[in-house]
Short mmCIF file of C-alpha atoms and ligand atoms in Angstrom, two decimals:
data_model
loop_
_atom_site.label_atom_id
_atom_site.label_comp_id
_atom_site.label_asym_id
_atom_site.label_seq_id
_atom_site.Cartn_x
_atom_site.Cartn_y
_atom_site.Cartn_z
CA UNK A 13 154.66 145.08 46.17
CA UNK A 14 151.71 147.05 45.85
CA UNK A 15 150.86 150.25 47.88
CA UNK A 16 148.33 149.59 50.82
CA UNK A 17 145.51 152.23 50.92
CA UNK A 18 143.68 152.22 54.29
CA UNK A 19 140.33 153.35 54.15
CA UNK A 20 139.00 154.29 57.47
CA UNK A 21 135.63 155.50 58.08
CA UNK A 22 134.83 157.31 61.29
CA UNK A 23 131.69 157.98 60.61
CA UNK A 24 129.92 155.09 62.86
CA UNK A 25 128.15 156.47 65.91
CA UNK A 26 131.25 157.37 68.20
CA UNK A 27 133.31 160.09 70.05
CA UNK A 28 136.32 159.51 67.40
CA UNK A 29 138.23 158.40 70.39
CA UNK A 30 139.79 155.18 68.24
CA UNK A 31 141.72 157.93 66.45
CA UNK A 32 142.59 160.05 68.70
CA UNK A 33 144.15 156.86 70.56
CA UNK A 34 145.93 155.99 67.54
CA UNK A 35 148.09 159.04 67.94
CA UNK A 36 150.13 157.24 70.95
CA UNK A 37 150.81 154.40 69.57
CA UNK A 38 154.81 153.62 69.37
CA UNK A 39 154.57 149.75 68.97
CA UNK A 40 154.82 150.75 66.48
CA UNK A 41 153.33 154.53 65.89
CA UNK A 42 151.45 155.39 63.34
CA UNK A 43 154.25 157.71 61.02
CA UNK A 44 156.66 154.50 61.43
CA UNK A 45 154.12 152.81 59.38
CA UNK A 46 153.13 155.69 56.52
CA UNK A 47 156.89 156.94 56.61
CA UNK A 48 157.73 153.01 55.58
CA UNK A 49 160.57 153.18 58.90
CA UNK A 50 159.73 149.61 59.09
CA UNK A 51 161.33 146.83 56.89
CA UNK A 52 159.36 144.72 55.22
CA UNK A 53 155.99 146.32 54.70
CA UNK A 54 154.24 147.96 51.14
CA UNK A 55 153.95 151.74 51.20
CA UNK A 56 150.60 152.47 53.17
CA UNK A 57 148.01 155.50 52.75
CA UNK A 58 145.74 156.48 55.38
CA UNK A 59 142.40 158.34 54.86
CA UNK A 60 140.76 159.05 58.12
CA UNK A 61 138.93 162.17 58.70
CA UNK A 62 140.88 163.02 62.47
CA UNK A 63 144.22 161.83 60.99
CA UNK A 64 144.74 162.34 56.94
CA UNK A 65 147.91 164.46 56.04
CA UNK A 66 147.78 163.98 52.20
CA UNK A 67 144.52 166.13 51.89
CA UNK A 68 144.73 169.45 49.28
CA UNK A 69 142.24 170.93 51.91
CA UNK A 70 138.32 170.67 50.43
CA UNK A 71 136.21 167.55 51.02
CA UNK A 72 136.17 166.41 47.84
CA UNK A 73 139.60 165.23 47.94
CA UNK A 74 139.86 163.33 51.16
CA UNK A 75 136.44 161.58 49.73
CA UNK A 76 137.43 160.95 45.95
CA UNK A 77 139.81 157.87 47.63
CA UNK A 78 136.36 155.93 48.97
CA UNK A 79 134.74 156.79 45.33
CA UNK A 80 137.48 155.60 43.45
CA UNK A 81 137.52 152.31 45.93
CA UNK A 82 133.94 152.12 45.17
CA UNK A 83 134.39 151.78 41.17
CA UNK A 84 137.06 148.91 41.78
CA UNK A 85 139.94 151.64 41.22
CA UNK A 86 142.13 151.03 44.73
CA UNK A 87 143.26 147.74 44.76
CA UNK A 88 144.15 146.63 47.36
CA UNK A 89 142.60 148.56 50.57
CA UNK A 90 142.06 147.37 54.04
CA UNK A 91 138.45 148.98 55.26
CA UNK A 92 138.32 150.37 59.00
CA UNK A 93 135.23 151.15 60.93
CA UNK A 94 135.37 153.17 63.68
CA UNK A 95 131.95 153.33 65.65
CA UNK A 96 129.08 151.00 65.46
CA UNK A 97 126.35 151.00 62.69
CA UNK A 98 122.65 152.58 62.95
CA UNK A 99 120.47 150.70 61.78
CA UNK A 100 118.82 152.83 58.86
CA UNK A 101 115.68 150.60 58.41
CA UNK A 102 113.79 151.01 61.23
CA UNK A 103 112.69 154.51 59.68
CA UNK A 104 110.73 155.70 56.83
CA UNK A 105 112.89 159.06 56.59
CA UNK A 106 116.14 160.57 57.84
CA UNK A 107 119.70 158.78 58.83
CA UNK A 108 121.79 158.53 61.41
CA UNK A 109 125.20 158.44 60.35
CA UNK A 110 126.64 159.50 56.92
CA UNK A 111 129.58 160.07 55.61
CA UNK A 112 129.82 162.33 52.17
CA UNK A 113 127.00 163.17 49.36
CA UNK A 114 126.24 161.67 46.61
CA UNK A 115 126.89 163.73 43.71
CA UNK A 116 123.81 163.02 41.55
CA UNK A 117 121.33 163.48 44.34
CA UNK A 118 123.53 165.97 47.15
CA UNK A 119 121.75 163.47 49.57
CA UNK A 120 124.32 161.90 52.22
CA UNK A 121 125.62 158.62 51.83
CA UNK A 122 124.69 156.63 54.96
CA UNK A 123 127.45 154.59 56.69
CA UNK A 124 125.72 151.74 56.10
CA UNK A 125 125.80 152.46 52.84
CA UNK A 126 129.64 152.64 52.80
CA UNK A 127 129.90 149.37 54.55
CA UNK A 128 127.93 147.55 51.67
CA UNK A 129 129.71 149.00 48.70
CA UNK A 130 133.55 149.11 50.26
CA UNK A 131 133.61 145.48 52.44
CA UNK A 132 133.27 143.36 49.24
CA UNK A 133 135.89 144.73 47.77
CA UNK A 134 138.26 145.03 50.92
CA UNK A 135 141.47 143.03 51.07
CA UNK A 136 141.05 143.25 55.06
CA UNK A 137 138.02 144.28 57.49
CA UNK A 138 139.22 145.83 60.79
CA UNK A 139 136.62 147.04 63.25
CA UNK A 140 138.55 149.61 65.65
CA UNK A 141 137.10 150.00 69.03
CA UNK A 142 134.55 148.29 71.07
CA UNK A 143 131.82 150.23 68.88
CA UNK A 144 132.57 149.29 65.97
CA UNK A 145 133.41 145.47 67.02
CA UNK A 146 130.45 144.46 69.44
CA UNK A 147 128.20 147.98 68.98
CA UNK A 148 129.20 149.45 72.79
CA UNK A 149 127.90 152.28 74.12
CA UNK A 150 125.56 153.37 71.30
CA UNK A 151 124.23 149.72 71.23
CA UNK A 152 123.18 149.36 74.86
CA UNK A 153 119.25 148.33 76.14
CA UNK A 154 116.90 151.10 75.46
CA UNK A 155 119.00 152.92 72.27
CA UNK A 156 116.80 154.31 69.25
CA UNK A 157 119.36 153.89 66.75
CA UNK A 158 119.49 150.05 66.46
CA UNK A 159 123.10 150.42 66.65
CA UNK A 160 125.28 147.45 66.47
CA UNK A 161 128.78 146.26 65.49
CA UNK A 162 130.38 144.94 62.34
CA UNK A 163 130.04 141.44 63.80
CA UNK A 164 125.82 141.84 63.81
CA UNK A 165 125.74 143.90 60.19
CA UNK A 166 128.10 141.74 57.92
CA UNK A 167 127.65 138.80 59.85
CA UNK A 168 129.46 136.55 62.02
CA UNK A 169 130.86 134.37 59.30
CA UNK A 170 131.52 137.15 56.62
CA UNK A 171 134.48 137.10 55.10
CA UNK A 172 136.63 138.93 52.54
CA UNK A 173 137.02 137.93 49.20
CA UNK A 174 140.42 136.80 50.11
CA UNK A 175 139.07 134.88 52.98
CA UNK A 176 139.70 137.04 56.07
CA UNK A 177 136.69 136.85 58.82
CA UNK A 178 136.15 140.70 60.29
CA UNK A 179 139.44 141.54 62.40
CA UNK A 180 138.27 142.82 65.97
CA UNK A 181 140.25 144.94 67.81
CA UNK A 182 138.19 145.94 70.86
CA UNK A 183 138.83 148.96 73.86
CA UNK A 184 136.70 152.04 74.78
CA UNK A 185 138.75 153.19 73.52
CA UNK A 186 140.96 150.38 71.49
CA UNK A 187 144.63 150.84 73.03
CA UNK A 188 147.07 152.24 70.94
CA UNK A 189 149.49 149.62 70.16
CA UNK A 190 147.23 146.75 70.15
CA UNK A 191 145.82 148.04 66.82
CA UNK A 192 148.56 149.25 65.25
CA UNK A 193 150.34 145.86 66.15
CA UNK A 194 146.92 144.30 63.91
CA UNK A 195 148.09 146.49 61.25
CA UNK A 196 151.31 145.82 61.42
CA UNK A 197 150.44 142.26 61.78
CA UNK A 198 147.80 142.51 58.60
CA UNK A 199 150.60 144.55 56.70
CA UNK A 200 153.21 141.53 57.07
CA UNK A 201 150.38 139.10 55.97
CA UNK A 202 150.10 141.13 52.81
CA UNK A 203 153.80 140.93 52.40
CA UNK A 204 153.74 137.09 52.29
CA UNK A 205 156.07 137.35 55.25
CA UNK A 206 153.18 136.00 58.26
CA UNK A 207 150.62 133.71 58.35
CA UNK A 208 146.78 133.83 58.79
CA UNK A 209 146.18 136.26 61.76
CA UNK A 210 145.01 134.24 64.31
CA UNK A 211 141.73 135.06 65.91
CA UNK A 212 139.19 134.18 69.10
CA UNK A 213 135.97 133.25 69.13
CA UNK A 214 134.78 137.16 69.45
CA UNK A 215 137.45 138.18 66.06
CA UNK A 216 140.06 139.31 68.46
CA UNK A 217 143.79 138.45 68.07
CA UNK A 218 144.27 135.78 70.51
CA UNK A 219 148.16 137.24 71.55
CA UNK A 220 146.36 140.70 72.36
CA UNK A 221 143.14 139.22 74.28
CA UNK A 222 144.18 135.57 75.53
CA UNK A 223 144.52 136.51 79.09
CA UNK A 224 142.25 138.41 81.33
CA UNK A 225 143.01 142.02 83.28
CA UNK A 226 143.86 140.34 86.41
CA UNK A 227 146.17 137.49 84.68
CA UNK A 228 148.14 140.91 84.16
CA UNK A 229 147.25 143.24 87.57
CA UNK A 230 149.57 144.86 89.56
CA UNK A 231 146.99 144.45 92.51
CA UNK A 232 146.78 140.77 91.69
CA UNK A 233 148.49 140.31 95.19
CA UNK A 234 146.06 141.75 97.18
CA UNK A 235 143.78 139.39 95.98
CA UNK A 236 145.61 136.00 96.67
CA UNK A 237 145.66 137.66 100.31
CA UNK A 238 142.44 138.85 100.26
CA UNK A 239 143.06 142.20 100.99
CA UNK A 240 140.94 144.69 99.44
CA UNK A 241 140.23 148.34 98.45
CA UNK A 242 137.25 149.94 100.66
CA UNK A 243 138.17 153.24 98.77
CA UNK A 244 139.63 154.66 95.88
CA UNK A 245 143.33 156.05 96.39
CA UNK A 246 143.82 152.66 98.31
CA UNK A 247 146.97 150.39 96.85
CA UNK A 248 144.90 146.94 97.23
CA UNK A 249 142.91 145.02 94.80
CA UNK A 250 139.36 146.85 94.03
CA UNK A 251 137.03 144.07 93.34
CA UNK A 252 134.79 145.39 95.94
CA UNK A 253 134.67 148.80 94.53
CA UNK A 254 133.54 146.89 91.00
CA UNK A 255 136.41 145.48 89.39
CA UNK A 256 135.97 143.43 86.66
CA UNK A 257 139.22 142.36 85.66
CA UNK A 258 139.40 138.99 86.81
CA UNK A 259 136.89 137.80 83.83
CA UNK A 260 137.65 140.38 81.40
CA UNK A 261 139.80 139.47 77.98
CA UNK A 262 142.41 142.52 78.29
CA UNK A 263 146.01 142.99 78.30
CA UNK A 264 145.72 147.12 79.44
CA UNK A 265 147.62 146.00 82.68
CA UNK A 266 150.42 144.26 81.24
CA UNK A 267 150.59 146.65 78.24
CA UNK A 268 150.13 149.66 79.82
CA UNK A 269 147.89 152.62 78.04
CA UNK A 270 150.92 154.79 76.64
CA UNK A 271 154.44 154.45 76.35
CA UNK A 272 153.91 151.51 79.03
CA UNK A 273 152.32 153.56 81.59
CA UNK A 274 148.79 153.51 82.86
CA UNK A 275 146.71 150.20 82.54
CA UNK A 276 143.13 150.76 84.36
CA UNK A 277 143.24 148.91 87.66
CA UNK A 278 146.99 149.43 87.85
CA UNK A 279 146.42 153.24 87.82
CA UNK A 280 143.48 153.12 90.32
CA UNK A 281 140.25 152.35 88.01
CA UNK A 282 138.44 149.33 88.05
CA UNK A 283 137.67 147.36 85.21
CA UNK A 284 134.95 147.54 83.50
CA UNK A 285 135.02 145.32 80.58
CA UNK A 286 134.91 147.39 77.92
CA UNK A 287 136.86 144.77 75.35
CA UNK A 288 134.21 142.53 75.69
CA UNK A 289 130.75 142.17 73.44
CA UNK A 290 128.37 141.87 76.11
CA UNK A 291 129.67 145.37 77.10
CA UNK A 292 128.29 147.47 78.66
CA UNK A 293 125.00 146.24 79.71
CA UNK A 294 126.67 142.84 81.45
CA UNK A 295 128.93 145.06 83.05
CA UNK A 296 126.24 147.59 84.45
CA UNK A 297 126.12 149.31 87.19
CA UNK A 298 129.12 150.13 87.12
CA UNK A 299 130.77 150.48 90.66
CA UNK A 300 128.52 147.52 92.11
CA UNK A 301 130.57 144.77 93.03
CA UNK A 302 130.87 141.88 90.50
CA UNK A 303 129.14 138.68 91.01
CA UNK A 304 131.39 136.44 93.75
CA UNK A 305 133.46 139.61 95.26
CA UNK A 306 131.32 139.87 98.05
CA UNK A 307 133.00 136.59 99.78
CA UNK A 308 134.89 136.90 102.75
CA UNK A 309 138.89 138.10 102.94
CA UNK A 310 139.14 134.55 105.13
CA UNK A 311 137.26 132.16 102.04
CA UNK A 312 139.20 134.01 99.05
CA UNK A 313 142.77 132.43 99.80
CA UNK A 314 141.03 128.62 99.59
CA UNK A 315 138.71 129.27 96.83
CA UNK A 316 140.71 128.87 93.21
CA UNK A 317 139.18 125.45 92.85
CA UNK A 318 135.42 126.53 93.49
CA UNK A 319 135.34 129.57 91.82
CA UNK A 320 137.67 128.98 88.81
CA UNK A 321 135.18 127.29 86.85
CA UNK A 322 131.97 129.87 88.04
CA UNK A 323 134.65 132.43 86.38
CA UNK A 324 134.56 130.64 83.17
CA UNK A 325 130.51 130.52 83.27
CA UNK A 326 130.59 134.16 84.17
CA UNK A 327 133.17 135.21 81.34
CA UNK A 328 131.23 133.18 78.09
CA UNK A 329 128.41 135.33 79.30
CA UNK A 330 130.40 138.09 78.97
CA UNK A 331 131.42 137.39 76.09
CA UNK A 332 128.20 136.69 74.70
CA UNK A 333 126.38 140.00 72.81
CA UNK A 334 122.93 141.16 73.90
CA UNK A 335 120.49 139.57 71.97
CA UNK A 336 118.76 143.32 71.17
CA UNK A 337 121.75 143.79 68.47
CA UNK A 338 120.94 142.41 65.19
CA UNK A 339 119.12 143.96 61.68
CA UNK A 340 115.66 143.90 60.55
CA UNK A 341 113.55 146.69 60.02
CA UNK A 342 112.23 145.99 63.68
CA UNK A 343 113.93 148.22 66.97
CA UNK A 344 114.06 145.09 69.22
CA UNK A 345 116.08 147.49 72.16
CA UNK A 346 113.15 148.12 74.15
CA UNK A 347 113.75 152.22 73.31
CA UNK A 348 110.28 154.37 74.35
CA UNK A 349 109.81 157.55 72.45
CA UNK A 350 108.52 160.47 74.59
CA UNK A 351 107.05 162.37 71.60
S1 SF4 B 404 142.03 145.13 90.85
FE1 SF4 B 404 140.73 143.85 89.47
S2 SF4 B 404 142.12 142.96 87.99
FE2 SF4 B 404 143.38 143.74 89.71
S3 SF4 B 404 143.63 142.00 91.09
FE3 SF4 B 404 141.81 143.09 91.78
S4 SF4 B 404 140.07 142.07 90.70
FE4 SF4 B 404 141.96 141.47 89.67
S1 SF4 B 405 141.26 146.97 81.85
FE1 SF4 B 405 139.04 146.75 81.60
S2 SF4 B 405 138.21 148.85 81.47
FE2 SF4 B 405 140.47 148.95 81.12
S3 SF4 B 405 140.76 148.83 78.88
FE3 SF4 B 405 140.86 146.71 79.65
S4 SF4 B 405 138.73 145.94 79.51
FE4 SF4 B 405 138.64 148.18 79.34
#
């Protein structure tokens, strides 16, 4: 079997928090997979900036892997994004995310630019991080970048040369295990030994992101009851403080964040749908209460059959990007310069 070399590029517009998640993971952790303690899968090499260990120390060697993947020379390699993509068009000089020079011109290479030349020849496509998957953050109303995810650059329906659609594996930022599980996952596909990864309408695994935070809340009881959080530090559900859980795609409860502890609302934080690509502006502001908490504590116990189908309205939305995300040499995010 051949080795695996995984290319990931954290040069998108983020806060690198992808990889520093990745260092919790233990379902299974990161040196499980490059150490080859697992049965079963090729011998994998990771190149990320945060995380590479095979580096001699100057730049030139961590980037010589990307060139060489570039001329065809690293076959195969799975490509991972981490932050969403500027887009570089909307300008007649500068950039706004690079990654490297080129050596005939000492000009960056924008990340763009890496996306083009390394997804076409990529056995796999993974976009880590909400970022990189829907555009997050960087991508919200009023942005001058243009920012947006993998989805909006390559294209919906883009697909690998061996047929893979982008792989999604959303979370500001992504939990841990849930994408090393996709690489494990990916890595067994290689192998022969799984089949197609199965994916949702929005590219993410469906056994990671089939059920919503509250499917999976600790709190979940307070809510049958109707009993509910006035202020943080309270024990009871906290849909009235802004929870979003109960139409958010997220398994963070039931998972936990590390080693099976944490999980936003079970800790104390509300939800705030940050797996999902109409995040964040669908979400915003953030501690109002979501549409259809404000009912009474005496209406919520005989409600399920009114309100479950209004949830399933409210979640496509959610669901659904902002329209503002797309390419074109046009800024469509309703940004106003100052100067
Ligand atoms: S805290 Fe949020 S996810 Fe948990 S039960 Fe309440 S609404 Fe649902
Ligand atoms: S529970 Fe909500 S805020 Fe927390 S990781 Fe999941 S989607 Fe994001």
């Amino acid at each position: 079997m051949a080795d695996v070399h995984v290319l990931w590029i954290t040069a998108g517009l983020s806060c690198d928090g992808d990889s520093v998640s990745i260092t919790a993971a233990s379902q299974p952790s990161i040196e499980d997979v490059l150490l080859g303690a697992i049965p079963g899968l090729p011998t994998v090499h990771l190149h990320n900036q945060v995380l590479a260990y095979e580096l001699g120390g100057d730049n030139d060697s961590f980037m010589q892997w990307y060139d060489k993947a570039e001329r065809g020379e690293l076959d195969p390699f799975v490509l991972v994004v981490e932050g969403s993509i500027p887009n570089e068009k909307i300008k007649s000089e500068g950039y706004w995310a690079a990654l490297g020079t080129d050596a005939a011109t000492g000009q960056p290479i924008t990340t763009a630019e890496w996306v083009d030349r390394l997804a076409p020849k990529a056995l796999a496509v993974i976009a880590i991080g909400t970022c990189a998957t829907y555009g997050g953050i960087h991508a919200m109303q009023g942005n001058p970048t243009g920012a947006m995810g993998l989805l909006d650059y390559l294209g919906w329906n883009w697909k690998t040369p061996a047929g893979l659609p982008i792989i999604c594996v959303p979370g500001c930022p992504v939990q841990p295990d849930n994408f090393m599980e996709t690489v494990l996952y990916l890595l067994y596909q290689v192998a022969g030994m799984a089949p197609m990864i199965p994916l949702d309408e929005a590219h993410r695994p469906t056994w990671l992101f089939g059920k919503t935070v509250h499917e999976g809340c600790d709190r979940a009881g307070y809510y049958e009851i109707g009993d509910f959080a006035t202020e943080y530090g309270s024990p009871k559900c906290l849909v009235k403080l802004g929870c979003w859980g109960p139409v958010v795609n997220c398994n963070v409860p039931k998972r936990g964040w590390m080693a099976g502890i944490g999980g936003c609302p079970n800790v104390g934080g509300i939800c705030i749908g940050c797996t999902m690509p109409g995040f964040p502006d669908k979400f915003m502001p953030f501690m109002d209460p979501p549409p259809g908490s404000k009912m009474s504590s005496s209406i919520i116990g005989i409600y399920g059959g009114i309100i479950s189908p209004l949830r399933k309205i409210t979640q496509h939305t959610a669901n659904k990007e902002p329209a503002w995300r797309r390419k074109g040499r046009e800024l469509t995010t309703g940004y106003r310069g100052r100067w």
